[in-house]
Amino acid sequence: MAAGLFEGQYVWHPAADDRVLASTCVDVRAGRWASARAALAETRDDFALRAHRSLVVASEAADSDLAEHWLAEEPAPESALVWARVAVLRALRAADTRDPRAEPLERIALSACERAAAMAPADPTPWVAKLAMARLHRLRDPAPQGLLTAPPGPWRLFAHILSLDPWHREAHHRFLACFFARYGGSVNAAWDVAAFLGQRAPADSALRLLPLVALVESHDPARLLAGRVWEQPQWRSTALAIYQNWLPTVAGHRFTPVLDLAYLAHALVQGGREFEARAVLTAMGPYASRMPWCVFGDPVEQLSRARRACGLPVPPTP
C-alpha cells in the first residue's frame, strides 16, 4: 500500500488508491459492467476487498438500472451481489426518508440478498448486506454473556457472518450501528457493544477502532466540554494502542484504509497527540472521508484544522 504524497488537494472518492475500483466506477456511471465483473471476480478469496468494492460499485449503480440489466443478462455471483447491494441501498434510503415504497423495496432487497447468498454460500457479503437492514426492525436476539447492558439485537445473523469470516470489518460496523441511539439503541448500549467487539479482536486489527466509532456517534456538541472527551485517559490510551499495534500493519494493506485512518487521526488530534496523529495523516496521503470529520462541522475545514495542528500542508483556500 502506498497512499502517495499530499499534492495540495484532498481526494474524497471512496475508491481512494484502488485504481481498479476507480476505473470501474467510471465504467459503471457510463452503463458498462464488464470491469465491475472483473473487479469483483478477483476478490472471491478476499472478503474485505469484496465487501468494499461491491459497496462502492453499488453506490455508483443505485440510481440507474445497470444492476438489473447485468443480473438479467449474466446471472452470476458478482451480478447477484451488486444487485443485492443496490437493492439494500435503495431500501435503506426509502426507509430513512419515509418513502411510501419502503416496505416493497425492503422485500425486494431481502430477496436479492437471499439469491446472492445462495449463489455463493461461502461469501459473507450478501449476509452483511442483509445485516445493514437489521436496524429497520430492531431484531431482539438475546445478547451473549459479557455485556453489561445485555442489549438485544441481530446477534444470530451476526454470528452467522462471523462463522464465514470472524473479523469481517463491515459486518462489525453494520452490527454496531444497530445499537446507535439514532436507530433506536442507546449510547450505553453502543459503547458496551463496541467495547465487547473491540476487545475480542486481535490487537493489530482495525476493529480495535470500534470504541472510537461509538464515541464519535455519541458526540453531543451541547454537552459541557464535549470536545475534551478524547483527552480522557481511557480514550487516549485506546487511540495510542491502535497507533502502536495497528498502524504499522497499514503499510502491508493492498489499498489505503482511509476511513479507519481518519477515525484514528481524529482521536489522536482531539486527545492532544499531534506527533502520532501526524504519522496517521501522512499515511492517508491525499485521500479523505467525510466521517468522522462531518460530525464536528464542515469535513474539509475539520480535516484541514487537524492537519494544521500536526504541521502538515492543507489545500489553498478558494
mmCIF file of C-alpha atoms in Angstrom, residues 4-317:
data_model
loop_
_atom_site.group_PDB
_atom_site.id
_atom_site.type_symbol
_atom_site.label_atom_id
_atom_site.label_comp_id
_atom_site.label_asym_id
_atom_site.label_seq_id
_atom_site.Cartn_x
_atom_site.Cartn_y
_atom_site.Cartn_z
ATOM 1 C CA GLY A 4 1.093 8.779 -2.260
ATOM 2 C CA LEU A 5 2.255 12.209 -1.277
ATOM 3 C CA PHE A 6 -0.137 15.024 -0.495
ATOM 4 C CA GLU A 7 -0.076 17.343 -3.505
ATOM 5 C CA GLY A 8 -2.311 20.137 -2.320
ATOM 6 C CA GLN A 9 -5.841 18.741 -2.750
ATOM 7 C CA TYR A 10 -7.952 16.171 -0.986
ATOM 8 C CA VAL A 11 -9.330 13.154 -2.868
ATOM 9 C CA TRP A 12 -12.768 12.275 -1.498
ATOM 10 C CA HIS A 13 -13.707 9.356 -3.751
ATOM 11 C CA PRO A 14 -14.251 6.134 -1.738
ATOM 12 C CA ALA A 15 -12.103 4.155 -4.199
ATOM 13 C CA ALA A 16 -9.045 6.026 -2.851
ATOM 14 C CA ASP A 17 -5.924 4.446 -4.347
ATOM 15 C CA ASP A 18 -7.694 1.291 -5.576
ATOM 16 C CA ARG A 19 -7.185 2.177 -9.218
ATOM 17 C CA VAL A 20 -9.112 -0.854 -10.431
ATOM 18 C CA LEU A 21 -12.131 0.253 -8.424
ATOM 19 C CA ALA A 22 -11.814 3.880 -9.506
ATOM 20 C CA SER A 23 -11.762 2.843 -13.162
ATOM 21 C CA THR A 24 -14.698 0.509 -12.582
ATOM 22 C CA CYS A 25 -16.744 3.360 -11.116
ATOM 23 C CA VAL A 26 -16.207 5.386 -14.287
ATOM 24 C CA ASP A 27 -17.473 2.460 -16.367
ATOM 25 C CA VAL A 28 -20.480 1.858 -14.118
ATOM 26 C CA ARG A 29 -21.509 5.503 -14.393
ATOM 27 C CA ALA A 30 -21.348 5.065 -18.185
ATOM 28 C CA GLY A 31 -23.588 1.995 -18.016
ATOM 29 C CA ARG A 32 -20.868 -0.655 -18.500
ATOM 30 C CA TRP A 33 -20.447 -3.615 -16.143
ATOM 31 C CA ALA A 34 -17.636 -5.710 -17.615
ATOM 32 C CA SER A 35 -14.981 -4.072 -15.449
ATOM 33 C CA ALA A 36 -17.201 -4.476 -12.360
ATOM 34 C CA ARG A 37 -17.432 -8.198 -13.090
ATOM 35 C CA ALA A 38 -13.640 -8.446 -13.320
ATOM 36 C CA ALA A 39 -13.004 -6.243 -10.265
ATOM 37 C CA LEU A 40 -15.274 -8.412 -8.103
ATOM 38 C CA ALA A 41 -14.291 -11.773 -9.554
ATOM 39 C CA GLU A 42 -10.741 -11.286 -8.325
ATOM 40 C CA THR A 43 -11.997 -10.731 -4.748
ATOM 41 C CA ARG A 44 -13.683 -14.115 -4.233
ATOM 42 C CA ASP A 45 -10.989 -15.046 -1.703
ATOM 43 C CA ASP A 46 -10.605 -11.578 -0.200
ATOM 44 C CA PHE A 47 -13.845 -10.842 1.632
ATOM 45 C CA ALA A 48 -12.745 -7.449 2.973
ATOM 46 C CA LEU A 49 -11.930 -6.191 -0.505
ATOM 47 C CA ARG A 50 -15.067 -7.811 -1.931
ATOM 48 C CA ALA A 51 -17.226 -6.010 0.611
ATOM 49 C CA HIS A 52 -15.626 -2.659 -0.093
ATOM 50 C CA ARG A 53 -15.635 -2.925 -3.877
ATOM 51 C CA SER A 54 -19.201 -4.222 -4.077
ATOM 52 C CA LEU A 55 -20.492 -1.426 -1.841
ATOM 53 C CA VAL A 56 -18.735 1.318 -3.809
ATOM 54 C CA VAL A 57 -19.865 -0.142 -7.141
ATOM 55 C CA ALA A 58 -23.440 -0.369 -5.837
ATOM 56 C CA SER A 59 -23.358 3.256 -4.690
ATOM 57 C CA GLU A 60 -22.458 4.236 -8.261
ATOM 58 C CA ALA A 61 -25.163 1.998 -9.750
ATOM 59 C CA ALA A 62 -28.019 2.681 -7.326
ATOM 60 C CA ASP A 63 -29.584 5.476 -9.380
ATOM 61 C CA SER A 64 -29.540 3.550 -12.661
ATOM 62 C CA ASP A 65 -30.879 0.227 -13.949
ATOM 63 C CA LEU A 66 -27.410 -1.212 -14.549
ATOM 64 C CA ALA A 67 -27.619 -3.821 -11.772
ATOM 65 C CA GLU A 68 -30.967 -5.147 -13.004
ATOM 66 C CA HIS A 69 -29.788 -5.438 -16.614
ATOM 67 C CA TRP A 70 -26.477 -7.015 -15.619
ATOM 68 C CA LEU A 71 -28.156 -9.682 -13.496
ATOM 69 C CA ALA A 72 -30.717 -10.443 -16.233
ATOM 70 C CA GLU A 73 -28.026 -10.867 -18.890
ATOM 71 C CA GLU A 74 -25.322 -12.527 -16.769
ATOM 72 C CA PRO A 75 -26.717 -14.229 -13.651
ATOM 73 C CA ALA A 76 -23.601 -14.979 -11.579
ATOM 74 C CA PRO A 77 -22.310 -14.370 -8.027
ATOM 75 C CA GLU A 78 -20.899 -10.936 -8.937
ATOM 76 C CA SER A 79 -24.015 -9.585 -10.646
ATOM 77 C CA ALA A 80 -26.235 -11.033 -7.904
ATOM 78 C CA LEU A 81 -24.094 -9.415 -5.224
ATOM 79 C CA VAL A 82 -24.180 -5.975 -6.835
ATOM 80 C CA TRP A 83 -27.953 -6.261 -7.288
ATOM 81 C CA ALA A 84 -28.314 -7.161 -3.595
ATOM 82 C CA ARG A 85 -26.159 -4.202 -2.598
ATOM 83 C CA VAL A 86 -28.129 -1.832 -4.835
ATOM 84 C CA ALA A 87 -31.454 -3.121 -3.563
ATOM 85 C CA VAL A 88 -30.365 -2.676 0.065
ATOM 86 C CA LEU A 89 -29.140 0.865 -0.567
ATOM 87 C CA ARG A 90 -32.494 1.746 -2.137
ATOM 88 C CA ALA A 91 -34.445 0.151 0.708
ATOM 89 C CA LEU A 92 -32.452 1.992 3.375
ATOM 90 C CA ARG A 93 -32.759 5.276 1.513
ATOM 91 C CA ALA A 94 -36.537 4.814 1.278
ATOM 92 C CA ALA A 95 -36.865 3.903 4.949
ATOM 93 C CA ASP A 96 -34.766 6.843 6.100
ATOM 94 C CA THR A 97 -36.813 9.310 4.032
ATOM 95 C CA ARG A 98 -40.158 7.671 4.958
ATOM 96 C CA ASP A 99 -40.835 6.899 1.316
ATOM 97 C CA PRO A 100 -44.144 5.014 0.935
ATOM 98 C CA ARG A 101 -42.309 2.458 -1.228
ATOM 99 C CA ALA A 102 -40.053 1.450 1.677
ATOM 100 C CA GLU A 103 -41.753 -1.868 2.514
ATOM 101 C CA PRO A 104 -41.841 -3.291 -1.035
ATOM 102 C CA LEU A 105 -38.271 -2.121 -1.614
ATOM 103 C CA GLU A 106 -37.199 -3.914 1.544
ATOM 104 C CA ARG A 107 -38.870 -7.140 0.412
ATOM 105 C CA ILE A 108 -37.032 -6.861 -2.905
ATOM 106 C CA ALA A 109 -33.750 -6.289 -1.062
ATOM 107 C CA LEU A 110 -34.229 -9.295 1.235
ATOM 108 C CA SER A 111 -34.977 -11.488 -1.758
ATOM 109 C CA ALA A 112 -31.897 -10.150 -3.560
ATOM 110 C CA CYS A 113 -29.685 -10.894 -0.539
ATOM 111 C CA GLU A 114 -31.017 -14.435 -0.300
ATOM 112 C CA ARG A 115 -30.396 -15.014 -4.022
ATOM 113 C CA ALA A 116 -26.829 -13.698 -3.784
ATOM 114 C CA ALA A 117 -26.152 -15.849 -0.711
ATOM 115 C CA ALA A 118 -27.484 -18.954 -2.464
ATOM 116 C CA MET A 119 -25.186 -18.335 -5.446
ATOM 117 C CA ALA A 120 -22.076 -18.006 -3.239
ATOM 118 C CA PRO A 121 -22.659 -19.857 0.060
ATOM 119 C CA ALA A 122 -19.154 -19.159 1.413
ATOM 120 C CA ASP A 123 -19.341 -15.412 0.774
ATOM 121 C CA PRO A 124 -20.352 -13.361 3.852
ATOM 122 C CA THR A 125 -21.038 -10.229 1.788
ATOM 123 C CA PRO A 126 -24.729 -10.916 0.956
ATOM 124 C CA TRP A 127 -25.345 -11.563 4.641
ATOM 125 C CA VAL A 128 -23.576 -8.306 5.522
ATOM 126 C CA ALA A 129 -25.876 -6.525 3.087
ATOM 127 C CA LYS A 130 -28.836 -8.118 4.861
ATOM 128 C CA LEU A 131 -27.389 -7.061 8.226
ATOM 129 C CA ALA A 132 -27.437 -3.442 7.028
ATOM 130 C CA MET A 133 -31.247 -3.627 7.087
ATOM 131 C CA ALA A 134 -31.465 -5.128 10.561
ATOM 132 C CA ARG A 135 -31.720 -1.690 12.132
ATOM 133 C CA LEU A 136 -35.102 -1.244 10.434
ATOM 134 C CA HIS A 137 -36.719 -3.960 12.561
ATOM 135 C CA ARG A 138 -34.941 -3.899 15.914
ATOM 136 C CA LEU A 139 -34.292 -7.658 15.954
ATOM 137 C CA ARG A 140 -34.307 -8.828 19.565
ATOM 138 C CA ASP A 141 -31.998 -11.832 19.836
ATOM 139 C CA PRO A 142 -30.589 -12.072 23.389
ATOM 140 C CA ALA A 143 -27.022 -10.816 23.843
ATOM 141 C CA PRO A 144 -24.242 -13.227 24.819
ATOM 142 C CA GLN A 145 -22.709 -13.109 28.272
ATOM 143 C CA GLY A 146 -20.105 -10.449 28.922
ATOM 144 C CA LEU A 147 -22.049 -7.265 28.106
ATOM 145 C CA LEU A 148 -23.045 -5.018 30.981
ATOM 146 C CA THR A 149 -26.189 -3.711 29.278
ATOM 147 C CA ALA A 150 -27.042 -7.079 27.602
ATOM 148 C CA PRO A 151 -28.619 -5.289 24.620
ATOM 149 C CA PRO A 152 -30.801 -7.472 22.375
ATOM 150 C CA GLY A 153 -30.140 -7.225 18.652
ATOM 151 C CA PRO A 154 -29.449 -9.207 15.446
ATOM 152 C CA TRP A 155 -26.945 -11.453 17.207
ATOM 153 C CA ARG A 156 -27.871 -14.635 15.279
ATOM 154 C CA LEU A 157 -27.378 -13.031 11.884
ATOM 155 C CA PHE A 158 -24.112 -11.511 13.058
ATOM 156 C CA ALA A 159 -22.941 -14.878 14.391
ATOM 157 C CA HIS A 160 -23.623 -16.496 11.014
ATOM 158 C CA ILE A 161 -21.479 -13.882 9.282
ATOM 159 C CA LEU A 162 -18.676 -14.443 11.787
ATOM 160 C CA SER A 163 -18.830 -18.169 11.055
ATOM 161 C CA LEU A 164 -17.872 -17.263 7.468
ATOM 162 C CA ASP A 165 -15.358 -14.525 8.329
ATOM 163 C CA PRO A 166 -14.606 -13.932 12.040
ATOM 164 C CA TRP A 167 -13.093 -10.452 11.635
ATOM 165 C CA HIS A 168 -15.218 -9.031 8.824
ATOM 166 C CA ARG A 169 -14.798 -5.288 9.081
ATOM 167 C CA GLU A 170 -18.048 -4.096 7.518
ATOM 168 C CA ALA A 171 -20.091 -6.666 9.423
ATOM 169 C CA HIS A 172 -18.782 -5.344 12.736
ATOM 170 C CA HIS A 173 -19.530 -1.743 11.782
ATOM 171 C CA ARG A 174 -23.020 -2.611 10.489
ATOM 172 C CA PHE A 175 -23.760 -4.562 13.631
ATOM 173 C CA LEU A 176 -22.559 -1.772 15.915
ATOM 174 C CA ALA A 177 -24.773 0.708 14.061
ATOM 175 C CA CYS A 178 -27.840 -1.304 15.105
ATOM 176 C CA PHE A 179 -27.226 -0.069 18.668
ATOM 177 C CA PHE A 180 -26.788 3.626 17.855
ATOM 178 C CA ALA A 181 -29.290 5.913 19.564
ATOM 179 C CA ARG A 182 -30.495 7.298 16.227
ATOM 180 C CA TYR A 183 -31.591 3.773 15.268
ATOM 181 C CA GLY A 184 -33.414 3.060 18.498
ATOM 182 C CA GLY A 185 -30.482 1.970 20.652
ATOM 183 C CA SER A 186 -28.675 3.946 23.317
ATOM 184 C CA VAL A 187 -25.290 5.499 23.966
ATOM 185 C CA ASN A 188 -24.544 2.988 26.717
ATOM 186 C CA ALA A 189 -25.526 0.005 24.577
ATOM 187 C CA ALA A 190 -23.382 1.207 21.675
ATOM 188 C CA TRP A 191 -20.370 1.707 23.954
ATOM 189 C CA ASP A 192 -20.951 -1.715 25.507
ATOM 190 C CA VAL A 193 -21.149 -3.499 22.138
ATOM 191 C CA ALA A 194 -18.180 -1.567 20.743
ATOM 192 C CA ALA A 195 -16.026 -2.474 23.740
ATOM 193 C CA PHE A 196 -17.122 -6.120 23.602
ATOM 194 C CA LEU A 197 -16.337 -6.455 19.897
ATOM 195 C CA GLY A 198 -13.145 -4.415 20.034
ATOM 196 C CA GLN A 199 -11.662 -6.323 22.950
ATOM 197 C CA ARG A 200 -12.166 -9.715 21.310
ATOM 198 C CA ALA A 201 -10.421 -8.607 18.094
ATOM 199 C CA PRO A 202 -6.671 -9.139 17.594
ATOM 200 C CA ALA A 203 -4.504 -6.307 18.937
ATOM 201 C CA ASP A 204 -3.387 -5.346 15.429
ATOM 202 C CA SER A 205 -6.910 -5.333 13.979
ATOM 203 C CA ALA A 206 -8.715 -2.221 12.734
ATOM 204 C CA LEU A 207 -11.713 -3.493 14.723
ATOM 205 C CA ARG A 208 -9.999 -2.088 17.807
ATOM 206 C CA LEU A 209 -11.262 1.269 16.481
ATOM 207 C CA LEU A 210 -14.890 0.378 17.208
ATOM 208 C CA PRO A 211 -14.994 2.159 20.609
ATOM 209 C CA LEU A 212 -13.738 5.331 18.910
ATOM 210 C CA VAL A 213 -16.500 4.988 16.310
ATOM 211 C CA ALA A 214 -19.078 4.729 19.095
ATOM 212 C CA LEU A 215 -17.545 7.758 20.784
ATOM 213 C CA VAL A 216 -17.933 9.867 17.632
ATOM 214 C CA GLU A 217 -21.510 8.647 17.241
ATOM 215 C CA SER A 218 -22.342 9.737 20.804
ATOM 216 C CA HIS A 219 -20.858 13.216 20.372
ATOM 217 C CA ASP A 220 -23.214 15.896 21.662
ATOM 218 C CA PRO A 221 -21.940 19.437 20.989
ATOM 219 C CA ALA A 222 -24.371 20.822 23.567
ATOM 220 C CA ARG A 223 -22.720 18.866 26.356
ATOM 221 C CA LEU A 224 -20.251 20.736 28.552
ATOM 222 C CA LEU A 225 -16.643 20.204 27.362
ATOM 223 C CA ALA A 226 -17.880 17.798 24.672
ATOM 224 C CA GLY A 227 -14.738 18.291 22.603
ATOM 225 C CA ARG A 228 -12.479 17.364 25.528
ATOM 226 C CA VAL A 229 -13.786 13.798 25.887
ATOM 227 C CA TRP A 230 -10.938 12.385 23.790
ATOM 228 C CA GLU A 231 -8.443 13.743 26.345
ATOM 229 C CA GLN A 232 -9.706 11.337 28.978
ATOM 230 C CA PRO A 233 -7.122 8.625 29.790
ATOM 231 C CA GLN A 234 -9.277 5.704 28.581
ATOM 232 C CA TRP A 235 -9.799 7.180 25.119
ATOM 233 C CA ARG A 236 -6.267 8.483 24.768
ATOM 234 C CA SER A 237 -4.847 5.071 25.711
ATOM 235 C CA THR A 238 -7.255 3.369 23.276
ATOM 236 C CA ALA A 239 -6.071 5.560 20.407
ATOM 237 C CA LEU A 240 -2.398 5.125 21.320
ATOM 238 C CA ALA A 241 -2.732 1.327 21.472
ATOM 239 C CA ILE A 242 -4.262 1.308 17.979
ATOM 240 C CA TYR A 243 -1.486 3.606 16.783
ATOM 241 C CA GLN A 244 1.170 1.267 18.177
ATOM 242 C CA ASN A 245 -0.366 -2.053 17.136
ATOM 243 C CA TRP A 246 -2.470 -1.435 14.008
ATOM 244 C CA LEU A 247 -0.846 1.488 12.202
ATOM 245 C CA PRO A 248 2.384 -0.468 11.455
ATOM 246 C CA THR A 249 0.278 -3.040 9.564
ATOM 247 C CA VAL A 250 -1.210 -0.446 7.211
ATOM 248 C CA ALA A 251 1.872 -0.430 5.008
ATOM 249 C CA GLY A 252 1.030 -4.023 4.073
ATOM 250 C CA HIS A 253 -2.561 -3.293 3.018
ATOM 251 C CA ARG A 254 -3.436 -3.569 -0.659
ATOM 252 C CA PHE A 255 -5.148 -0.182 -0.509
ATOM 253 C CA THR A 256 -5.235 2.709 1.936
ATOM 254 C CA PRO A 257 -7.856 2.135 4.705
ATOM 255 C CA VAL A 258 -8.883 5.783 4.630
ATOM 256 C CA LEU A 259 -11.887 5.671 6.939
ATOM 257 C CA ASP A 260 -10.110 3.756 9.699
ATOM 258 C CA LEU A 261 -7.103 6.066 9.469
ATOM 259 C CA ALA A 262 -9.412 9.081 9.692
ATOM 260 C CA TYR A 263 -11.027 7.856 12.921
ATOM 261 C CA LEU A 264 -7.617 7.231 14.443
ATOM 262 C CA ALA A 265 -6.191 10.576 13.320
ATOM 263 C CA HIS A 266 -9.210 12.404 14.712
ATOM 264 C CA ALA A 267 -8.960 10.672 18.092
ATOM 265 C CA LEU A 268 -5.247 11.405 18.368
ATOM 266 C CA VAL A 269 -5.616 15.081 17.456
ATOM 267 C CA GLN A 270 -8.522 15.522 19.867
ATOM 268 C CA GLY A 271 -6.510 13.753 22.537
ATOM 269 C CA GLY A 272 -3.583 16.141 22.109
ATOM 270 C CA ARG A 273 -1.287 13.582 20.493
ATOM 271 C CA GLU A 274 -0.292 15.561 17.410
ATOM 272 C CA PHE A 275 3.009 13.730 16.926
ATOM 273 C CA GLU A 276 1.241 10.373 16.470
ATOM 274 C CA ALA A 277 -1.605 11.958 14.502
ATOM 275 C CA ARG A 278 0.890 13.384 12.019
ATOM 276 C CA ALA A 279 2.044 9.859 11.117
ATOM 277 C CA VAL A 280 -1.546 8.714 10.655
ATOM 278 C CA LEU A 281 -2.494 11.676 8.456
ATOM 279 C CA THR A 282 0.677 11.171 6.439
ATOM 280 C CA ALA A 283 -0.307 7.531 5.878
ATOM 281 C CA MET A 284 -3.639 8.749 4.457
ATOM 282 C CA GLY A 285 -1.857 10.755 1.778
ATOM 283 C CA PRO A 286 -4.347 12.916 -0.148
ATOM 284 C CA TYR A 287 -7.291 10.605 0.480
ATOM 285 C CA ALA A 288 -10.153 11.761 2.679
ATOM 286 C CA SER A 289 -13.500 10.582 4.036
ATOM 287 C CA ARG A 290 -16.417 12.621 5.310
ATOM 288 C CA MET A 291 -16.539 10.658 8.565
ATOM 289 C CA PRO A 292 -15.664 11.367 11.282
ATOM 290 C CA TRP A 293 -14.946 14.994 10.402
ATOM 291 C CA CYS A 294 -18.505 15.871 9.297
ATOM 292 C CA VAL A 295 -19.845 15.148 12.795
ATOM 293 C CA PHE A 296 -17.950 18.199 14.073
ATOM 294 C CA GLY A 297 -18.543 20.644 11.203
ATOM 295 C CA ASP A 298 -17.582 21.026 7.583
ATOM 296 C CA PRO A 299 -15.377 17.991 6.798
ATOM 297 C CA VAL A 300 -12.920 19.986 4.698
ATOM 298 C CA GLU A 301 -12.451 22.557 7.448
ATOM 299 C CA GLN A 302 -12.183 19.909 10.176
ATOM 300 C CA LEU A 303 -9.632 17.819 8.285
ATOM 301 C CA SER A 304 -7.584 20.900 7.424
ATOM 302 C CA ARG A 305 -7.702 22.004 11.058
ATOM 303 C CA ALA A 306 -6.337 18.620 12.127
ATOM 304 C CA ARG A 307 -3.565 18.733 9.527
ATOM 305 C CA ARG A 308 -2.554 22.252 10.563
ATOM 306 C CA ALA A 309 -2.368 21.132 14.202
ATOM 307 C CA CYS A 310 0.110 18.484 13.077
ATOM 308 C CA GLY A 311 2.157 20.867 10.947
ATOM 309 C CA LEU A 312 1.011 19.332 7.664
ATOM 310 C CA PRO A 313 0.031 21.241 4.483
ATOM 311 C CA VAL A 314 -3.606 21.856 3.580
ATOM 312 C CA PRO A 315 -5.321 22.805 0.319
ATOM 313 C CA PRO A 316 -5.316 26.518 -0.509
ATOM 314 C CA THR A 317 -8.465 28.408 0.411
#
